[in-house]
């Protein structure tokens, strides 16, 4: 959830002050795809790869007070309770360069579902303005030398994966810089 574009699970950066924490909400990319993409990101030399589970951001890194967390979890439970599973098809690569130094695996299907879900997540206690328009994606290289960004873009140009989304996760940014799932929110029809 890096603080790149609208990515939500893993930038090194300022720690949340006492009495608060930094959270993100994301669709986790399931195995075997998630682990493979994370290892591939590591192979490009991305120092954040091991600290960030492979994901599609719904809420970028957001500081919340400890006392607000129960309301956030209640809100996310309500959002998930009215959603139905949908499919994501990952195909090829894209980049936000030169605006932001990010190479990503692109969504070919599931974009509208992610946009709807993201809009619902970013309501109520999580309402906020984003720095960039929402563009669902899976980051595979972030803030690397141009030749490594180019390599990531080329090597994953033919990447393909399909998976069903049956919920999303609330992540918390640990003091060690690692993003970890805090809570899982299954869609109502996902069982």
mmCIF file of C-alpha atoms in Angstrom:
data_model
loop_
_atom_site.group_PDB
_atom_site.id
_atom_site.type_symbol
_atom_site.label_atom_id
_atom_site.label_comp_id
_atom_site.label_asym_id
_atom_site.label_seq_id
_atom_site.Cartn_x
_atom_site.Cartn_y
_atom_site.Cartn_z
ATOM 1 C CA UNK A 1 0.000 0.000 0.000
ATOM 2 C CA UNK A 2 2.750 2.278 -0.941
ATOM 3 C CA UNK A 3 2.115 5.944 -1.066
ATOM 4 C CA UNK A 4 2.579 5.851 -4.829
ATOM 5 C CA UNK A 5 -0.385 6.739 -7.034
ATOM 6 C CA UNK A 6 -3.318 5.333 -5.094
ATOM 7 C CA UNK A 7 -1.502 2.323 -3.745
ATOM 8 C CA UNK A 8 -2.343 1.335 -0.194
ATOM 9 C CA UNK A 9 -0.082 -1.243 1.400
ATOM 10 C CA UNK A 10 3.488 -0.341 1.922
ATOM 11 C CA UNK A 11 5.511 2.783 1.807
ATOM 12 C CA UNK A 12 8.226 3.500 4.211
ATOM 13 C CA UNK A 13 7.463 6.834 5.701
ATOM 14 C CA UNK A 14 6.396 8.729 8.758
ATOM 15 C CA UNK A 15 5.034 6.637 11.569
ATOM 16 C CA UNK A 16 1.591 7.397 12.933
ATOM 17 C CA UNK A 17 1.704 9.433 16.146
ATOM 18 C CA UNK A 18 0.875 7.850 19.506
ATOM 19 C CA UNK A 19 -2.809 7.015 19.793
ATOM 20 C CA UNK A 20 -3.154 6.449 16.065
ATOM 21 C CA UNK A 21 -2.118 3.989 13.386
ATOM 22 C CA UNK A 22 -1.739 3.859 9.629
ATOM 23 C CA UNK A 23 -4.172 1.572 7.839
ATOM 24 C CA UNK A 24 -4.970 0.607 4.272
ATOM 25 C CA UNK A 25 -7.719 -1.449 2.661
ATOM 26 C CA UNK A 26 -7.002 -3.728 -0.276
ATOM 27 C CA UNK A 27 -8.023 -6.755 -2.269
ATOM 28 C CA UNK A 28 -5.342 -9.356 -1.671
ATOM 29 C CA UNK A 29 -4.079 -11.091 -4.815
ATOM 30 C CA UNK A 30 -4.488 -14.800 -3.960
ATOM 31 C CA UNK A 31 -1.984 -17.618 -4.342
ATOM 32 C CA UNK A 32 -0.322 -18.715 -6.445
ATOM 33 C CA UNK A 33 -0.417 -15.301 -8.151
ATOM 34 C CA UNK A 34 0.281 -13.091 -5.128
ATOM 35 C CA UNK A 35 3.405 -14.912 -3.993
ATOM 36 C CA UNK A 36 4.782 -15.172 -7.515
ATOM 37 C CA UNK A 37 4.290 -11.446 -8.159
ATOM 38 C CA UNK A 38 5.850 -10.580 -4.793
ATOM 39 C CA UNK A 39 8.922 -12.722 -5.541
ATOM 40 C CA UNK A 40 9.145 -11.167 -8.999
ATOM 41 C CA UNK A 41 8.970 -7.683 -7.455
ATOM 42 C CA UNK A 42 11.808 -8.700 -5.120
ATOM 43 C CA UNK A 43 13.834 -9.900 -8.140
ATOM 44 C CA UNK A 44 13.691 -6.371 -9.579
ATOM 45 C CA UNK A 45 15.375 -5.126 -6.396
ATOM 46 C CA UNK A 46 12.348 -3.335 -4.952
ATOM 47 C CA UNK A 47 13.238 -2.912 -1.256
ATOM 48 C CA UNK A 48 9.558 -2.671 -0.278
ATOM 49 C CA UNK A 49 8.561 -5.971 -1.898
ATOM 50 C CA UNK A 50 8.920 -8.084 1.256
ATOM 51 C CA UNK A 51 6.981 -5.538 3.326
ATOM 52 C CA UNK A 52 3.936 -5.325 1.067
ATOM 53 C CA UNK A 53 1.534 -8.191 0.358
ATOM 54 C CA UNK A 54 0.533 -8.263 -3.320
ATOM 55 C CA UNK A 55 -2.717 -6.348 -3.549
ATOM 56 C CA UNK A 56 -5.092 -3.986 -5.332
ATOM 57 C CA UNK A 57 -5.592 -0.859 -3.240
ATOM 58 C CA UNK A 58 -9.017 0.311 -2.145
ATOM 59 C CA UNK A 59 -7.877 2.783 0.560
ATOM 60 C CA UNK A 60 -4.335 4.187 0.406
ATOM 61 C CA UNK A 61 -2.334 4.665 3.620
ATOM 62 C CA UNK A 62 -4.549 6.571 6.022
ATOM 63 C CA UNK A 63 -3.873 7.646 9.581
ATOM 64 C CA UNK A 64 -6.727 6.923 12.012
ATOM 65 C CA UNK A 65 -7.048 7.349 15.748
ATOM 66 C CA UNK A 66 -7.113 4.185 17.842
ATOM 67 C CA UNK A 67 -10.572 5.173 19.067
ATOM 68 C CA UNK A 68 -11.849 5.359 15.455
ATOM 69 C CA UNK A 69 -10.831 1.803 14.565
ATOM 70 C CA UNK A 70 -14.015 0.059 15.794
ATOM 71 C CA UNK A 71 -16.106 2.429 13.646
ATOM 72 C CA UNK A 72 -13.864 1.771 10.647
ATOM 73 C CA UNK A 73 -14.227 -1.995 11.074
ATOM 74 C CA UNK A 74 -18.012 -1.645 11.470
ATOM 75 C CA UNK A 75 -18.122 0.420 8.255
ATOM 76 C CA UNK A 76 -16.053 -2.156 6.339
ATOM 77 C CA UNK A 77 -18.250 -4.989 7.631
ATOM 78 C CA UNK A 78 -21.314 -3.126 6.322
ATOM 79 C CA UNK A 79 -19.685 -2.532 2.920
ATOM 80 C CA UNK A 80 -18.662 -6.180 2.539
ATOM 81 C CA UNK A 81 -22.083 -7.345 3.711
ATOM 82 C CA UNK A 82 -23.771 -5.966 0.604
ATOM 83 C CA UNK A 83 -21.150 -6.944 -1.985
ATOM 84 C CA UNK A 84 -21.031 -10.007 -4.224
ATOM 85 C CA UNK A 85 -17.940 -11.821 -5.528
ATOM 86 C CA UNK A 86 -16.502 -10.661 -8.850
ATOM 87 C CA UNK A 87 -13.667 -11.700 -11.151
ATOM 88 C CA UNK A 88 -10.425 -9.900 -11.846
ATOM 89 C CA UNK A 89 -8.409 -10.574 -14.963
ATOM 90 C CA UNK A 90 -4.810 -9.324 -14.864
ATOM 91 C CA UNK A 91 -3.190 -8.755 -18.251
ATOM 92 C CA UNK A 92 0.147 -7.162 -19.072
ATOM 93 C CA UNK A 93 1.781 -4.076 -17.626
ATOM 94 C CA UNK A 94 1.303 -0.345 -17.375
ATOM 95 C CA UNK A 95 3.094 2.556 -15.764
ATOM 96 C CA UNK A 96 2.335 5.886 -14.130
ATOM 97 C CA UNK A 97 5.677 7.322 -15.286
ATOM 98 C CA UNK A 98 6.572 10.161 -15.570
ATOM 99 C CA UNK A 99 3.949 11.330 -13.048
ATOM 100 C CA UNK A 100 4.823 8.638 -10.513
ATOM 101 C CA UNK A 101 7.653 6.058 -10.647
ATOM 102 C CA UNK A 102 5.452 2.957 -10.680
ATOM 103 C CA UNK A 103 5.195 -0.070 -12.975
ATOM 104 C CA UNK A 104 2.158 -2.269 -12.461
ATOM 105 C CA UNK A 105 0.263 -5.291 -13.709
ATOM 106 C CA UNK A 106 -2.938 -4.001 -15.279
ATOM 107 C CA UNK A 107 -6.532 -5.084 -14.750
ATOM 108 C CA UNK A 108 -8.332 -6.080 -17.954
ATOM 109 C CA UNK A 109 -11.562 -7.074 -16.164
ATOM 110 C CA UNK A 110 -12.869 -6.120 -12.748
ATOM 111 C CA UNK A 111 -12.019 -2.427 -13.022
ATOM 112 C CA UNK A 112 -15.619 -1.264 -12.596
ATOM 113 C CA UNK A 113 -16.142 -3.605 -9.645
ATOM 114 C CA UNK A 114 -12.989 -2.279 -7.955
ATOM 115 C CA UNK A 115 -14.069 1.317 -8.624
ATOM 116 C CA UNK A 116 -17.499 0.690 -7.082
ATOM 117 C CA UNK A 117 -15.984 -1.068 -4.073
ATOM 118 C CA UNK A 118 -13.342 1.633 -3.597
ATOM 119 C CA UNK A 119 -16.007 4.348 -3.672
ATOM 120 C CA UNK A 120 -17.987 2.548 -0.983
ATOM 121 C CA UNK A 121 -14.900 1.947 1.187
ATOM 122 C CA UNK A 122 -13.987 5.656 0.911
ATOM 123 C CA UNK A 123 -17.244 6.774 2.512
ATOM 124 C CA UNK A 124 -18.376 7.260 6.100
ATOM 125 C CA UNK A 125 -15.437 7.262 8.520
ATOM 126 C CA UNK A 126 -12.964 6.671 5.662
ATOM 127 C CA UNK A 127 -14.132 9.508 3.396
ATOM 128 C CA UNK A 128 -11.146 11.378 1.981
ATOM 129 C CA UNK A 129 -9.785 13.008 -1.143
ATOM 130 C CA UNK A 130 -7.160 11.099 -3.118
ATOM 131 C CA UNK A 131 -4.015 12.681 -4.573
ATOM 132 C CA UNK A 132 -4.633 10.934 -7.895
ATOM 133 C CA UNK A 133 -7.728 9.536 -9.621
ATOM 134 C CA UNK A 134 -8.363 5.917 -8.603
ATOM 135 C CA UNK A 135 -6.795 3.415 -11.008
ATOM 136 C CA UNK A 136 -6.896 -0.199 -9.759
ATOM 137 C CA UNK A 137 -3.589 -1.983 -10.388
ATOM 138 C CA UNK A 138 -0.986 -4.320 -8.868
ATOM 139 C CA UNK A 139 2.347 -2.572 -8.256
ATOM 140 C CA UNK A 140 5.413 -4.590 -9.322
ATOM 141 C CA UNK A 141 8.117 -1.897 -9.215
ATOM 142 C CA UNK A 142 8.222 1.381 -7.300
ATOM 143 C CA UNK A 143 10.919 4.085 -7.090
ATOM 144 C CA UNK A 144 13.610 2.011 -8.831
ATOM 145 C CA UNK A 145 16.243 3.010 -11.372
ATOM 146 C CA UNK A 146 14.809 3.515 -14.861
ATOM 147 C CA UNK A 147 16.484 0.384 -16.246
ATOM 148 C CA UNK A 148 14.845 -1.743 -13.521
ATOM 149 C CA UNK A 149 11.472 -0.109 -14.131
ATOM 150 C CA UNK A 150 11.877 -0.823 -17.851
ATOM 151 C CA UNK A 151 12.846 -4.422 -17.083
ATOM 152 C CA UNK A 152 9.736 -4.923 -14.916
ATOM 153 C CA UNK A 153 7.545 -3.410 -17.622
ATOM 154 C CA UNK A 154 8.985 -5.686 -20.327
ATOM 155 C CA UNK A 155 9.283 -8.926 -18.350
ATOM 156 C CA UNK A 156 5.669 -8.839 -17.176
ATOM 157 C CA UNK A 157 4.168 -7.542 -20.436
ATOM 158 C CA UNK A 158 2.670 -10.981 -21.147
ATOM 159 C CA UNK A 159 1.527 -11.680 -17.581
ATOM 160 C CA UNK A 160 -1.941 -13.227 -17.217
ATOM 161 C CA UNK A 161 -3.954 -14.269 -14.179
ATOM 162 C CA UNK A 162 -7.649 -14.616 -13.352
ATOM 163 C CA UNK A 163 -9.085 -14.847 -9.840
ATOM 164 C CA UNK A 164 -12.332 -14.362 -7.986
ATOM 165 C CA UNK A 165 -12.557 -11.593 -5.392
ATOM 166 C CA UNK A 166 -14.589 -12.764 -2.408
ATOM 167 C CA UNK A 167 -13.728 -9.972 0.025
ATOM 168 C CA UNK A 168 -11.044 -7.501 1.066
ATOM 169 C CA UNK A 169 -8.649 -6.883 3.945
ATOM 170 C CA UNK A 170 -7.866 -4.113 6.403
ATOM 171 C CA UNK A 171 -4.087 -3.769 6.701
ATOM 172 C CA UNK A 172 -2.041 -2.077 9.392
ATOM 173 C CA UNK A 173 1.415 -0.599 8.870
ATOM 174 C CA UNK A 174 3.656 -1.999 11.599
ATOM 175 C CA UNK A 175 6.437 -0.182 13.407
ATOM 176 C CA UNK A 176 8.834 -2.407 11.448
ATOM 177 C CA UNK A 177 7.528 -1.008 8.147
ATOM 178 C CA UNK A 178 5.635 -4.184 7.211
ATOM 179 C CA UNK A 179 1.970 -4.106 6.178
ATOM 180 C CA UNK A 180 -0.025 -6.935 7.774
ATOM 181 C CA UNK A 181 -3.669 -7.960 7.466
ATOM 182 C CA UNK A 182 -5.583 -6.904 10.564
ATOM 183 C CA UNK A 183 -9.088 -8.023 9.558
ATOM 184 C CA UNK A 184 -10.691 -9.850 6.640
ATOM 185 C CA UNK A 185 -14.103 -8.835 5.277
ATOM 186 C CA UNK A 186 -15.885 -11.505 3.222
ATOM 187 C CA UNK A 187 -18.611 -10.491 0.812
ATOM 188 C CA UNK A 188 -22.095 -11.565 1.920
ATOM 189 C CA UNK A 189 -22.571 -13.965 -0.975
ATOM 190 C CA UNK A 190 -19.051 -15.371 -0.591
ATOM 191 C CA UNK A 191 -19.990 -17.493 2.403
#
